[in-house]
GROMACS .gro file of C-alpha atoms in nm:
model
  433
    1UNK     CA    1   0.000   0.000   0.000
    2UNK     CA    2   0.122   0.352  -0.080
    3UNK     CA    3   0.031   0.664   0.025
    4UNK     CA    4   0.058   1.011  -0.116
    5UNK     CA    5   0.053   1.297   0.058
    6UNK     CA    6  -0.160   1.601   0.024
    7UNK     CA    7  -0.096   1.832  -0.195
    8UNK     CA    8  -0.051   2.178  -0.089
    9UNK     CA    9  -0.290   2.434  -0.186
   10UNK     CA   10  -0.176   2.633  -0.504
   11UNK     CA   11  -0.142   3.004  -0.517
   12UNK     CA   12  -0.423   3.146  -0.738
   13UNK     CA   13  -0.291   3.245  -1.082
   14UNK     CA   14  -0.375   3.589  -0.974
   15UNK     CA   15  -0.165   3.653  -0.704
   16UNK     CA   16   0.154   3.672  -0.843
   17UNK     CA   17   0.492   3.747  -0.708
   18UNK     CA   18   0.476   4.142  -0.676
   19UNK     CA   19   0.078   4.110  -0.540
   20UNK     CA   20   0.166   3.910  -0.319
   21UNK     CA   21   0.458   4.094  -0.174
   22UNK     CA   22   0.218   4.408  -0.236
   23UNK     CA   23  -0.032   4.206   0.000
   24UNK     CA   24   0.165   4.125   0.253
   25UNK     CA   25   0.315   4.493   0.286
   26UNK     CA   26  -0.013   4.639   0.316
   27UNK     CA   27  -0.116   4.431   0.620
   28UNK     CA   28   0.224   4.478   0.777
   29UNK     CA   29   0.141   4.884   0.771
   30UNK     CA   30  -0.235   4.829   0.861
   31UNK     CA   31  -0.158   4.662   1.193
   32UNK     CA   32   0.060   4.887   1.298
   33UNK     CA   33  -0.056   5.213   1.124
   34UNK     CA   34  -0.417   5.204   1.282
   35UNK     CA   35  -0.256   5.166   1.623
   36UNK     CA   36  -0.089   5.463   1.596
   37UNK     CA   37  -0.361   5.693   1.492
   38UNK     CA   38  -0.517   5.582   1.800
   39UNK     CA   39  -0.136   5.625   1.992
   40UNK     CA   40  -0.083   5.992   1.868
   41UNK     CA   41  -0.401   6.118   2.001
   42UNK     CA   42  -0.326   5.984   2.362
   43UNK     CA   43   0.033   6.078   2.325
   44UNK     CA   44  -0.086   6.411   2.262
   45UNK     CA   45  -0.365   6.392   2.558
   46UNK     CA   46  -0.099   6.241   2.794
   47UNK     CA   47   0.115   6.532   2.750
   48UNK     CA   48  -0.111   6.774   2.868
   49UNK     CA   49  -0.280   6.849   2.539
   50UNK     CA   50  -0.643   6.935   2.443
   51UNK     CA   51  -0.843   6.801   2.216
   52UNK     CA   52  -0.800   7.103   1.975
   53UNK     CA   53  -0.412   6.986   1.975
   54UNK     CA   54  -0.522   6.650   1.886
   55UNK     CA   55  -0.705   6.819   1.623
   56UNK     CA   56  -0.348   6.980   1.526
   57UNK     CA   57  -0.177   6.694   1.539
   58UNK     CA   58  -0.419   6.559   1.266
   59UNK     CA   59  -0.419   6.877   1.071
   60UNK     CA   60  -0.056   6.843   1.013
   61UNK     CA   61  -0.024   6.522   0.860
   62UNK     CA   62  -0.373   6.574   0.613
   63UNK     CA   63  -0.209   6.937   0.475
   64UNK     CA   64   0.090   6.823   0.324
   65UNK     CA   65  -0.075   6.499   0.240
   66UNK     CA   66  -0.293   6.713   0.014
   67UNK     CA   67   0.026   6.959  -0.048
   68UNK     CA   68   0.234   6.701  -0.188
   69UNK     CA   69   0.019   6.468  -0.350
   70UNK     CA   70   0.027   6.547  -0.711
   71UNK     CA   71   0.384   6.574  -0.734
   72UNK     CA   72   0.394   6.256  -0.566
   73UNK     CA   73   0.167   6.118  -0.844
   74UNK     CA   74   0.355   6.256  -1.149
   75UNK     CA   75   0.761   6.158  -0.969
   76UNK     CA   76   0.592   5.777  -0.919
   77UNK     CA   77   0.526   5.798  -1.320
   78UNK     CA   78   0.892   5.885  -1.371
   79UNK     CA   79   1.077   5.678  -1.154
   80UNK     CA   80   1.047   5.324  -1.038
   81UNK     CA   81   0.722   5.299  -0.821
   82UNK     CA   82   0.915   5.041  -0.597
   83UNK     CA   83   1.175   5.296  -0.536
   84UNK     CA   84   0.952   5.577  -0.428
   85UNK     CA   85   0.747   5.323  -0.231
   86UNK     CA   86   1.086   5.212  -0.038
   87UNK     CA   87   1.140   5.591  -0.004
   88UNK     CA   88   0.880   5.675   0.178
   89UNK     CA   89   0.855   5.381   0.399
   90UNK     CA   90   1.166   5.490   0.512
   91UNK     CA   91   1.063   5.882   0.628
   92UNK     CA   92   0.764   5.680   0.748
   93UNK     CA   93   1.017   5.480   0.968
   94UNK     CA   94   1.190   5.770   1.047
   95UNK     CA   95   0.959   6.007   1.151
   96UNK     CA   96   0.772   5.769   1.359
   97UNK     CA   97   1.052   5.599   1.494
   98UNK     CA   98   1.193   6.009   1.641
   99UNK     CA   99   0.764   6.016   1.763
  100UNK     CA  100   0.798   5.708   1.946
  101UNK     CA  101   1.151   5.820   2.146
  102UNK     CA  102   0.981   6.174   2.201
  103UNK     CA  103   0.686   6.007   2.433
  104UNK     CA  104   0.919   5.708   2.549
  105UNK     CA  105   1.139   6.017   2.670
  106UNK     CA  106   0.859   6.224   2.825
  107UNK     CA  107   0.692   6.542   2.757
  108UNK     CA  108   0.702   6.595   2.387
  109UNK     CA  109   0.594   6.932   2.254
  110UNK     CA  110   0.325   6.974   2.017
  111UNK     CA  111   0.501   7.193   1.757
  112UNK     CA  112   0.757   6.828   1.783
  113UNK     CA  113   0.457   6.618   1.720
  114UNK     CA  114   0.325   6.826   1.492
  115UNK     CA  115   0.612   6.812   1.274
  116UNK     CA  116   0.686   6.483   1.264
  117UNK     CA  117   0.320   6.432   1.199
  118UNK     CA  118   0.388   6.644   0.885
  119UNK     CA  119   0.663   6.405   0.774
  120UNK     CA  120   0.449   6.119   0.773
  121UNK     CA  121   0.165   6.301   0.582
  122UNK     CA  122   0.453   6.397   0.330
  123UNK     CA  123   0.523   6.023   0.327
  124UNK     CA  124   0.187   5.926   0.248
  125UNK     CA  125   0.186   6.181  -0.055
  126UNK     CA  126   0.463   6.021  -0.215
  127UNK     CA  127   0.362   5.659  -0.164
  128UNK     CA  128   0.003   5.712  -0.187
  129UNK     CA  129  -0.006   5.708  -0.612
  130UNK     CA  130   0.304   5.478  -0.626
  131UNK     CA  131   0.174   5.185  -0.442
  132UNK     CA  132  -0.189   5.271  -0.609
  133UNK     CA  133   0.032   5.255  -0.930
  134UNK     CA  134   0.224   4.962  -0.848
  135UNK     CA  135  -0.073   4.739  -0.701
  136UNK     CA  136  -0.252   4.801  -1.046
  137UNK     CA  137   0.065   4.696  -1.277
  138UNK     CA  138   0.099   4.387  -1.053
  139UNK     CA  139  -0.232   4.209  -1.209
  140UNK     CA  140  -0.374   4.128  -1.531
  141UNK     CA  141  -0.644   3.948  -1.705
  142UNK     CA  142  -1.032   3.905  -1.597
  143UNK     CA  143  -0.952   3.820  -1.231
  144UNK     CA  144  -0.828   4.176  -1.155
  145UNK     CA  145  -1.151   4.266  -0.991
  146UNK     CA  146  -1.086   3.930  -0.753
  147UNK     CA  147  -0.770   4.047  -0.649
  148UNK     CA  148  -0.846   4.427  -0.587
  149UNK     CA  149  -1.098   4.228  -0.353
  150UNK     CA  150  -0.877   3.999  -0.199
  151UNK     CA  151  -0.631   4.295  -0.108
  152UNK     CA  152  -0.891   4.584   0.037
  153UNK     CA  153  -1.020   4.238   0.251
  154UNK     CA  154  -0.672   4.211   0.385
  155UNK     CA  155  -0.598   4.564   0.450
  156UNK     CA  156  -0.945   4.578   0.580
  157UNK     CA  157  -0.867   4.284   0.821
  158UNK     CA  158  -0.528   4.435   0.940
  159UNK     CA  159  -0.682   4.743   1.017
  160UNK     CA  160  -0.972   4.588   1.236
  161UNK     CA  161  -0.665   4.366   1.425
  162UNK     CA  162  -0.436   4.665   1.434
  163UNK     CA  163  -0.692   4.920   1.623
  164UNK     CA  164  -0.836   4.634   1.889
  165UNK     CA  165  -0.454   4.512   1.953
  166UNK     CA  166  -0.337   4.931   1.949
  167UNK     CA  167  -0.581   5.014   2.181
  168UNK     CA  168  -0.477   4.702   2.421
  169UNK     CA  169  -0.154   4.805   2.403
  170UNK     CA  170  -0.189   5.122   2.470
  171UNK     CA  171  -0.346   5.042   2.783
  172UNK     CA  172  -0.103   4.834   2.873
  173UNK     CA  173   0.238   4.951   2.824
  174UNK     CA  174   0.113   5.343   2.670
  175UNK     CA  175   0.178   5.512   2.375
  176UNK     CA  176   0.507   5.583   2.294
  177UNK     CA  177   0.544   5.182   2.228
  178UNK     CA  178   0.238   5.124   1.978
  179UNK     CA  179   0.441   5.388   1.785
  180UNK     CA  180   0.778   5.217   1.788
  181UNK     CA  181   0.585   4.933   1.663
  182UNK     CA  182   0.436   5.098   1.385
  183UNK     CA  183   0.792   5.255   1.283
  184UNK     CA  184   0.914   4.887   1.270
  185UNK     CA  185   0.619   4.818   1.099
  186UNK     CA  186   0.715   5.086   0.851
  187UNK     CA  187   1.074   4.938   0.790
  188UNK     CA  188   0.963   4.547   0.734
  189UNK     CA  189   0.714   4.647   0.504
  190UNK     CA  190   0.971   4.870   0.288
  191UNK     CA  191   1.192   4.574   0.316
  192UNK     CA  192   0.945   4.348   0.133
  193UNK     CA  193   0.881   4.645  -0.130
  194UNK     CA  194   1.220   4.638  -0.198
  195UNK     CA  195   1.188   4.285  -0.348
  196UNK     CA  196   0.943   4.377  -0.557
  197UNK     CA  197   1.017   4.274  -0.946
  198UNK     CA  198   0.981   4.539  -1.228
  199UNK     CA  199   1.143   4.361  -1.508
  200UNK     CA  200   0.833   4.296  -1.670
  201UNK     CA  201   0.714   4.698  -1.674
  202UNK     CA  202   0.829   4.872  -1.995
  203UNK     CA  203   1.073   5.171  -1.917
  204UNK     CA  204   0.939   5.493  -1.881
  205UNK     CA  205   1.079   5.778  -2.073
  206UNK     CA  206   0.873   6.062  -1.974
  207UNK     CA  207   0.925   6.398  -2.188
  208UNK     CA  208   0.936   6.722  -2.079
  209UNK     CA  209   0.976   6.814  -1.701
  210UNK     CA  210   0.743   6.765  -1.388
  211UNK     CA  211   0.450   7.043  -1.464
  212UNK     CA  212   0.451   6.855  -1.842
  213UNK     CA  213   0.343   6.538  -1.676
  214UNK     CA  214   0.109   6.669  -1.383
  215UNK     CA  215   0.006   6.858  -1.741
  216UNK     CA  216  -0.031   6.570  -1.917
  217UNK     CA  217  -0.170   6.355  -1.634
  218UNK     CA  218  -0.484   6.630  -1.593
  219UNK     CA  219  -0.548   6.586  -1.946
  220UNK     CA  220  -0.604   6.243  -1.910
  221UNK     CA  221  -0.821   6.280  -1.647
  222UNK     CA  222  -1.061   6.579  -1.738
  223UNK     CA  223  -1.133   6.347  -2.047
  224UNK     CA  224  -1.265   6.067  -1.880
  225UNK     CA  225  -1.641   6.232  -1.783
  226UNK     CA  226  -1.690   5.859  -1.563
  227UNK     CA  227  -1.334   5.968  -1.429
  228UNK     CA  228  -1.358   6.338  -1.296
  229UNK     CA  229  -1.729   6.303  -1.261
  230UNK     CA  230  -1.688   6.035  -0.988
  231UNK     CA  231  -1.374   6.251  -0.815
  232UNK     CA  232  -1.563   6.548  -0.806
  233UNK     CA  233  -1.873   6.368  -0.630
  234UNK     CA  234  -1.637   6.217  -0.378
  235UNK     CA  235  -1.509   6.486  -0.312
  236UNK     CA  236  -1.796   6.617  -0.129
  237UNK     CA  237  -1.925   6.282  -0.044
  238UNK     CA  238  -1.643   6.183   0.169
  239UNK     CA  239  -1.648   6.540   0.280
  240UNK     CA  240  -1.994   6.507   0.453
  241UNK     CA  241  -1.919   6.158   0.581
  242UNK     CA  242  -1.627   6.247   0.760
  243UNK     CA  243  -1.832   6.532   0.902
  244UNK     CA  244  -2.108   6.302   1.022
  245UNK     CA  245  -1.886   6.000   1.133
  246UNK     CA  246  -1.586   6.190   1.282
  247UNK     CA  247  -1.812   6.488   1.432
  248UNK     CA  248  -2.204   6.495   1.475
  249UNK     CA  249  -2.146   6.086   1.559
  250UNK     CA  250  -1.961   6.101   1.891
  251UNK     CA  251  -2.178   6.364   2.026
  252UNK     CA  252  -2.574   6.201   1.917
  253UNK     CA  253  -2.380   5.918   2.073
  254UNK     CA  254  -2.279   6.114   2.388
  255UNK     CA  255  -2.655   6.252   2.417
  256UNK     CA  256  -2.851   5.964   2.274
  257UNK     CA  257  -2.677   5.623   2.271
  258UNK     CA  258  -2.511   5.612   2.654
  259UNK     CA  259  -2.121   5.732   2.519
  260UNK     CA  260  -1.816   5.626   2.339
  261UNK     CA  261  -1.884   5.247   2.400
  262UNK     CA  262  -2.221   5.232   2.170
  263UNK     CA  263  -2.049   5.427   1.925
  264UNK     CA  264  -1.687   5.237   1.917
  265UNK     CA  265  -1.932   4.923   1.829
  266UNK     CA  266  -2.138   5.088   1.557
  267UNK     CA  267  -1.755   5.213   1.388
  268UNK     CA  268  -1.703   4.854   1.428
  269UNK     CA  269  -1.960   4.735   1.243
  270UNK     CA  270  -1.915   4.890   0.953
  271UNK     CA  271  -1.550   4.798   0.980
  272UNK     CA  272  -1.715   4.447   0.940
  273UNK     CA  273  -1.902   4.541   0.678
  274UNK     CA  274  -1.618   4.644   0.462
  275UNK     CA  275  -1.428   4.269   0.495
  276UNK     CA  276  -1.765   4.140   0.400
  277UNK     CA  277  -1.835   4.347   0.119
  278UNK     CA  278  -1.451   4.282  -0.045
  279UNK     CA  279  -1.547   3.902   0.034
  280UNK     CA  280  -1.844   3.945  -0.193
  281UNK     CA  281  -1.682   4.122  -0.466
  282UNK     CA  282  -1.419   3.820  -0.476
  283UNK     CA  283  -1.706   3.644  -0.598
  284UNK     CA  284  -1.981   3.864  -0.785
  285UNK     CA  285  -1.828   4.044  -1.104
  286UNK     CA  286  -2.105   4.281  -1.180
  287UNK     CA  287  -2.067   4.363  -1.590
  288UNK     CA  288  -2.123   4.737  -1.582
  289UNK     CA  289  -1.857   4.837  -1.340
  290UNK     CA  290  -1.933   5.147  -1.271
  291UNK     CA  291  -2.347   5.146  -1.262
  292UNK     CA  292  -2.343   4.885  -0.984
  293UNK     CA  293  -2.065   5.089  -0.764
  294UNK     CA  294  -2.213   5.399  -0.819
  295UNK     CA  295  -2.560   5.241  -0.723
  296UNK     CA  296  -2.416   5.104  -0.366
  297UNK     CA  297  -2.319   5.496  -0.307
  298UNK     CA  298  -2.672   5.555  -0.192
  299UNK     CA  299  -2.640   5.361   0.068
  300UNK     CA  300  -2.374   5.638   0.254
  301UNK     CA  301  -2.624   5.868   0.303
  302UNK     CA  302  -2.814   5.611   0.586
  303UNK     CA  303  -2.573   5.669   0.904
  304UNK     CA  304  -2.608   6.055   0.877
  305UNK     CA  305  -3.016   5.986   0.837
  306UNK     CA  306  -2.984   5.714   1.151
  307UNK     CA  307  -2.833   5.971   1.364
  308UNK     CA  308  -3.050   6.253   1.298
  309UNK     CA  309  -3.334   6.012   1.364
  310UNK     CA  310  -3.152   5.894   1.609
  311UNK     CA  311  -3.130   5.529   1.557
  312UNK     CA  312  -3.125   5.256   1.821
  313UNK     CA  313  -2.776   5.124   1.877
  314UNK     CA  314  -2.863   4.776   1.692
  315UNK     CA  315  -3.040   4.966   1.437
  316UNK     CA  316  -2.689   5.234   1.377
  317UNK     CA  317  -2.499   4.905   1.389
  318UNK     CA  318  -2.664   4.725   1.122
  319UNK     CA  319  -2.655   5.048   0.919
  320UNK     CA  320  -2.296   5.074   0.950
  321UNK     CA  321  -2.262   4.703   0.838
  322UNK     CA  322  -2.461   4.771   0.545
  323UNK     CA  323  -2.321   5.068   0.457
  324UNK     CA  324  -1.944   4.913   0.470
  325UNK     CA  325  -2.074   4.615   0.228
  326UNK     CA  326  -2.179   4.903  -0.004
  327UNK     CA  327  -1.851   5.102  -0.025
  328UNK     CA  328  -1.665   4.853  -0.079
  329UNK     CA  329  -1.896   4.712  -0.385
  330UNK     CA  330  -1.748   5.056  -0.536
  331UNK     CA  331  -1.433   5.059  -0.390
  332UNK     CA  332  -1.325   4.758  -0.600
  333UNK     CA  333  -1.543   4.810  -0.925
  334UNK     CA  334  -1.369   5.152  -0.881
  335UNK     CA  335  -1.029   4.972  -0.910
  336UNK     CA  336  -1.131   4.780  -1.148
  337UNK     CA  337  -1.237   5.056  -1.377
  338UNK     CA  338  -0.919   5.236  -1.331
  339UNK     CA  339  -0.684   4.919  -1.405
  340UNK     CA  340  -0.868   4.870  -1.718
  341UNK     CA  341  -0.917   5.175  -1.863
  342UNK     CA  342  -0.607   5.400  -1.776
  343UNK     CA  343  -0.253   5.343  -1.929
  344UNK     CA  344   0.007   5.205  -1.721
  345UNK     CA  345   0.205   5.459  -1.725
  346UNK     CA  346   0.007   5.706  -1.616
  347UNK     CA  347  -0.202   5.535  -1.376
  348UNK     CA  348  -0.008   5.723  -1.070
  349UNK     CA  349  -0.074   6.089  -1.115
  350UNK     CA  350  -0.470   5.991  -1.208
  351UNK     CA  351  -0.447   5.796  -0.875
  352UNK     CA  352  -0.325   6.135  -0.718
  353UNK     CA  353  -0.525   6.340  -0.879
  354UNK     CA  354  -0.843   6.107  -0.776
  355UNK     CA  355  -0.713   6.102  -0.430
  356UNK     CA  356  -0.605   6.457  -0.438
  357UNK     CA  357  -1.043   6.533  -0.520
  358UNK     CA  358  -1.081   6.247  -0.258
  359UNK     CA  359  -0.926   6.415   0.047
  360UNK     CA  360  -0.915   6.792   0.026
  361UNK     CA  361  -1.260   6.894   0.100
  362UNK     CA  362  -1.253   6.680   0.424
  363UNK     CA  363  -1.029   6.926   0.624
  364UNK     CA  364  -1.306   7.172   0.509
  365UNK     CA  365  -1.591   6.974   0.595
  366UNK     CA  366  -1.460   6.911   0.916
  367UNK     CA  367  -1.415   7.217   1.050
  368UNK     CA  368  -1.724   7.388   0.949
  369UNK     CA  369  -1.937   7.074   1.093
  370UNK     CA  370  -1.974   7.270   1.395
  371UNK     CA  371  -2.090   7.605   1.273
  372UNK     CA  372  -2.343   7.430   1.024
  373UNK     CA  373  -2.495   7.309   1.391
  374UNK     CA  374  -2.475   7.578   1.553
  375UNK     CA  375  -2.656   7.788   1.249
  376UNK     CA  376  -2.947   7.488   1.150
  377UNK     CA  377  -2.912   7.266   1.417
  378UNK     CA  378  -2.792   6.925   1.423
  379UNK     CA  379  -3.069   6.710   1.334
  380UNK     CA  380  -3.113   6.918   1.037
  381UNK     CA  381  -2.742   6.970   0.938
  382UNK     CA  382  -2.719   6.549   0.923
  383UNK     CA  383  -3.056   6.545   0.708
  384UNK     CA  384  -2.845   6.811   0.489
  385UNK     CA  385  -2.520   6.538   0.457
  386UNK     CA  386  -2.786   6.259   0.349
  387UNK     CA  387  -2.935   6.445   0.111
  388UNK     CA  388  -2.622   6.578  -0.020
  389UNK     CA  389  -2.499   6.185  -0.117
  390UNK     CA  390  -2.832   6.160  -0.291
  391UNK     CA  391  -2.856   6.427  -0.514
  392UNK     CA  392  -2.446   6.383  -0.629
  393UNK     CA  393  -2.517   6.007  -0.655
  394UNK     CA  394  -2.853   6.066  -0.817
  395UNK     CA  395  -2.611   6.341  -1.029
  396UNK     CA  396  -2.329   6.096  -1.169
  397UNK     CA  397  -2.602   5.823  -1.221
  398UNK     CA  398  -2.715   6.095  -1.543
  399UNK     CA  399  -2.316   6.064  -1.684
  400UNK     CA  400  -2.367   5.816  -1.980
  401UNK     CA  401  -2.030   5.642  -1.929
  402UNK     CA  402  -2.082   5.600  -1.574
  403UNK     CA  403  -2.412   5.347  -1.656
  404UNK     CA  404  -2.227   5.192  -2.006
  405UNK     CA  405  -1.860   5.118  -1.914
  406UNK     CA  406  -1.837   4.745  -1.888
  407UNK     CA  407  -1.593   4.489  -1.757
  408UNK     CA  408  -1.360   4.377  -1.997
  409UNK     CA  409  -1.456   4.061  -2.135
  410UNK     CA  410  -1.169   3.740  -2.061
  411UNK     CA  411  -1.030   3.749  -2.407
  412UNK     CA  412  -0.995   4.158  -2.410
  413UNK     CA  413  -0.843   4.148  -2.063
  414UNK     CA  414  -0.580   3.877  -2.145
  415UNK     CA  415  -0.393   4.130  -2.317
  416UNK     CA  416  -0.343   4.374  -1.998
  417UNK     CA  417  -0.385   4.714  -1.918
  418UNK     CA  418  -0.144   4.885  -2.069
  419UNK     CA  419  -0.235   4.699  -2.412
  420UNK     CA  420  -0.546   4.786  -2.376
  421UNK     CA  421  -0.524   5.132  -2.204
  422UNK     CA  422  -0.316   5.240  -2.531
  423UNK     CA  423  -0.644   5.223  -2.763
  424UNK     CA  424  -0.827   5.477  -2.513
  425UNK     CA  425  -0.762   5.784  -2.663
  426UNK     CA  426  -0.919   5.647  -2.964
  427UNK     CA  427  -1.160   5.372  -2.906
  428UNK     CA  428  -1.255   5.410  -2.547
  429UNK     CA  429  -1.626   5.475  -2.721
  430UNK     CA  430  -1.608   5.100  -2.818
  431UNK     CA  431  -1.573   4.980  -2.475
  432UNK     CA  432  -1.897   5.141  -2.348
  433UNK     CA  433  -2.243   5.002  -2.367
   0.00000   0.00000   0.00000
């Protein structure tokens, strides 16, 4: 008698070399990354800080985030992504690591954690578009969508582990460590980027000098109506969100729901709601991309309309699970759009132009979430964020490409995106409807 044994389970053809090192990066930086947003705000607190320092503190990583984030996009399109990924990992590392020994020392100053805040938001501009770049170039064919799922599901996962084990850490052993760990977290994961294979990319020549390409890179995406129509709704949509979640939320939960706890699970919640709603996409491939992502936008406007009800706790929790499954039905068809349509080698500065439209109204929105309460109320000022993700949703829905641009078919997607990114300019009529 002879006995084999099992065989080990194979590697999906999809999740080659670079995705997976991309992969594993990504949930390196997660767990320790949401930690630390959690550590900076009781560093800040535990050095005698108010909560408008916090705010600070916050304020000085998102403005040169939003500072540096086109040229970010359009040096990514010159150079090797992998090197500006590695590059930035390591001011990540570095700025964080001089943050941790500030609070392990005692008494840091804010104008100190303010600017090595800043360093990490400069960071995140330059690595931002490259890894966007990078994690797009790394797959090809019809299972693209299936990996873009796979990957948000582990960042998503990390990010859920990283904030429960940041905040037990915390507790335990305080801040300045949870930040040491995310600096180390910083360096592993720009060790594994620095394996990362780009043999197979074609060279980039680009012509002309660093306004030509954020030049050239706005062209490209002011003629793509699905493109800038979607940024520019987003733009105010995650505006309003971020004004409901990170400001009108914690106080209806203060006044209505018994505190932080209630509203720490209902967070939660939708946390779970975006690992199960990159689960389903590794499954469903809806055929028009862009109609069924747009459609699960709706959705957003429901926890702003459950707290100016307000809900019941179970009721805002299964809101917020729903309303994670939705965003990330776009999230990925959203990927998936870009990977197929744009050319590889520009694919960085649209990513930082998209994120550039994503981002800079939030700062905005943010601080004049108070006022707007203080002038209408906030029952009414919530009603106004709901409807606001209606009407722009309702608003893209009338863009014709948004409801005709379809999923490449197997046989058109065998040939890649940049193949078939290079008949856009042309023929991108062809692909819609």
């Amino acid at each position: 008698m002879t006995s084999t044994a099992p065989a080990l389970p194979r590697r999906p053809s999809w999740a080659g070399r670079n995705y997976s090192l991309l992969t594993a990066a990504a949930v390196v930086t997660n767990l320790g990354s949401q930690g630390a947003l959690i550590a900076a705000a009781f560093a800040v607190l535990s050095s005698g800080g108010s909560a408008g320092d916090v705010g600070l503190v916050a304020a000085a990583r998102t403005v040169p985030l939003v500072l540096f984030l086109l040229v970010g996009g359009a040096l990514a399109d010159r150079l090797p992504r992998h090197r500006v990924m590695v590059a930035a990992n390591a001011l990540n590392f570095l700025s964080q690591g001089a943050f941790a020994l500030l609070v392990l020392a005692g008494e840091p100053r804010l104008w100190q954690m303010m600017a090595l805040t800043a360093l990490g938001g400069v960071g995140q501009a330059f690595f931002g578009p490259a890894s966007e770049g990078m994690l797009m170039s790394s797959v090809s064919g019809a299972e693209a969508g299936r990996a873009f799922a796979f990957y948000r599901m582990a960042m998503h996962g990390a990010g859920i582990g990283g904030a429960a084990l940041g905040g037990a850490l915390i507790a335990a052993f305080g801040p300045g460590w949870v930040l040491a760990i995310d600096a180390a977290a910083f360096a592993v994961a720009g060790a594994l980027r620095a394996f990362l294979d780009v043999g197979h990319l074609p060279e980039r020549e680009p012509e002309g000098g660093l306004l030509s390409q954020l030049r050239d890179g706005w062209r490209e995406f002011v003629s793509r109506p699905w493109l800038w129509s979607i940024v520019v709704q987003f733009a105010v949509v995650n505006a309003v969100v971020a004004a409901a979640e990170a400001v009108y939320g914690p106080l209806v939960a203060r006044d209505s729901l018994g505190g932080a706890g209630p509203w720490g699970l209902a967070l939660a919640a939708f946390g779970v709601g975006t690992f199960a709603g990159a689960l389903l996409m590794m499954r469903w491939k809806p055929r028009r991309l862009l109609l069924a992502g747009s459609l699960c936008v709706f959705p957003l406007a429901l926890p702003s309309a459950a707290l100016a009800v307000p809900l019941p706790l179970g009721a805002l929790a299964a809101v917020m699970l729903l309303t994670g499954v939705s965003i990330e039905v776009f999230g990925v068809s959203w990927m998936t759009a870009l990977h197929q349509e744009i050319p590889e080698e520009k694919l960085s500065r649209v990513s930082a132009y998209d994120w550039l439209g994503s981002i800079a109204m939030v700062p905005v929105a943010t601080a004049l979430a108070g006022p707007a309460q203080d002038a209408v109320g906030r029952t009414p000022a919530l009603w106004g964020c709901s409807a606001l993700i209606v009407l722009l949703t309702a608003a893209v829905l009338c863009v014709p490409d948004v409801r005709r641009l379809t999923r490449h078919s197997a046989a058109s997607a065998a040939i890649g995106p940049q193949a078939s990114a290079g008949a856009d300019a042309e023929g991108a009529v062809g692909r819609l409807g």
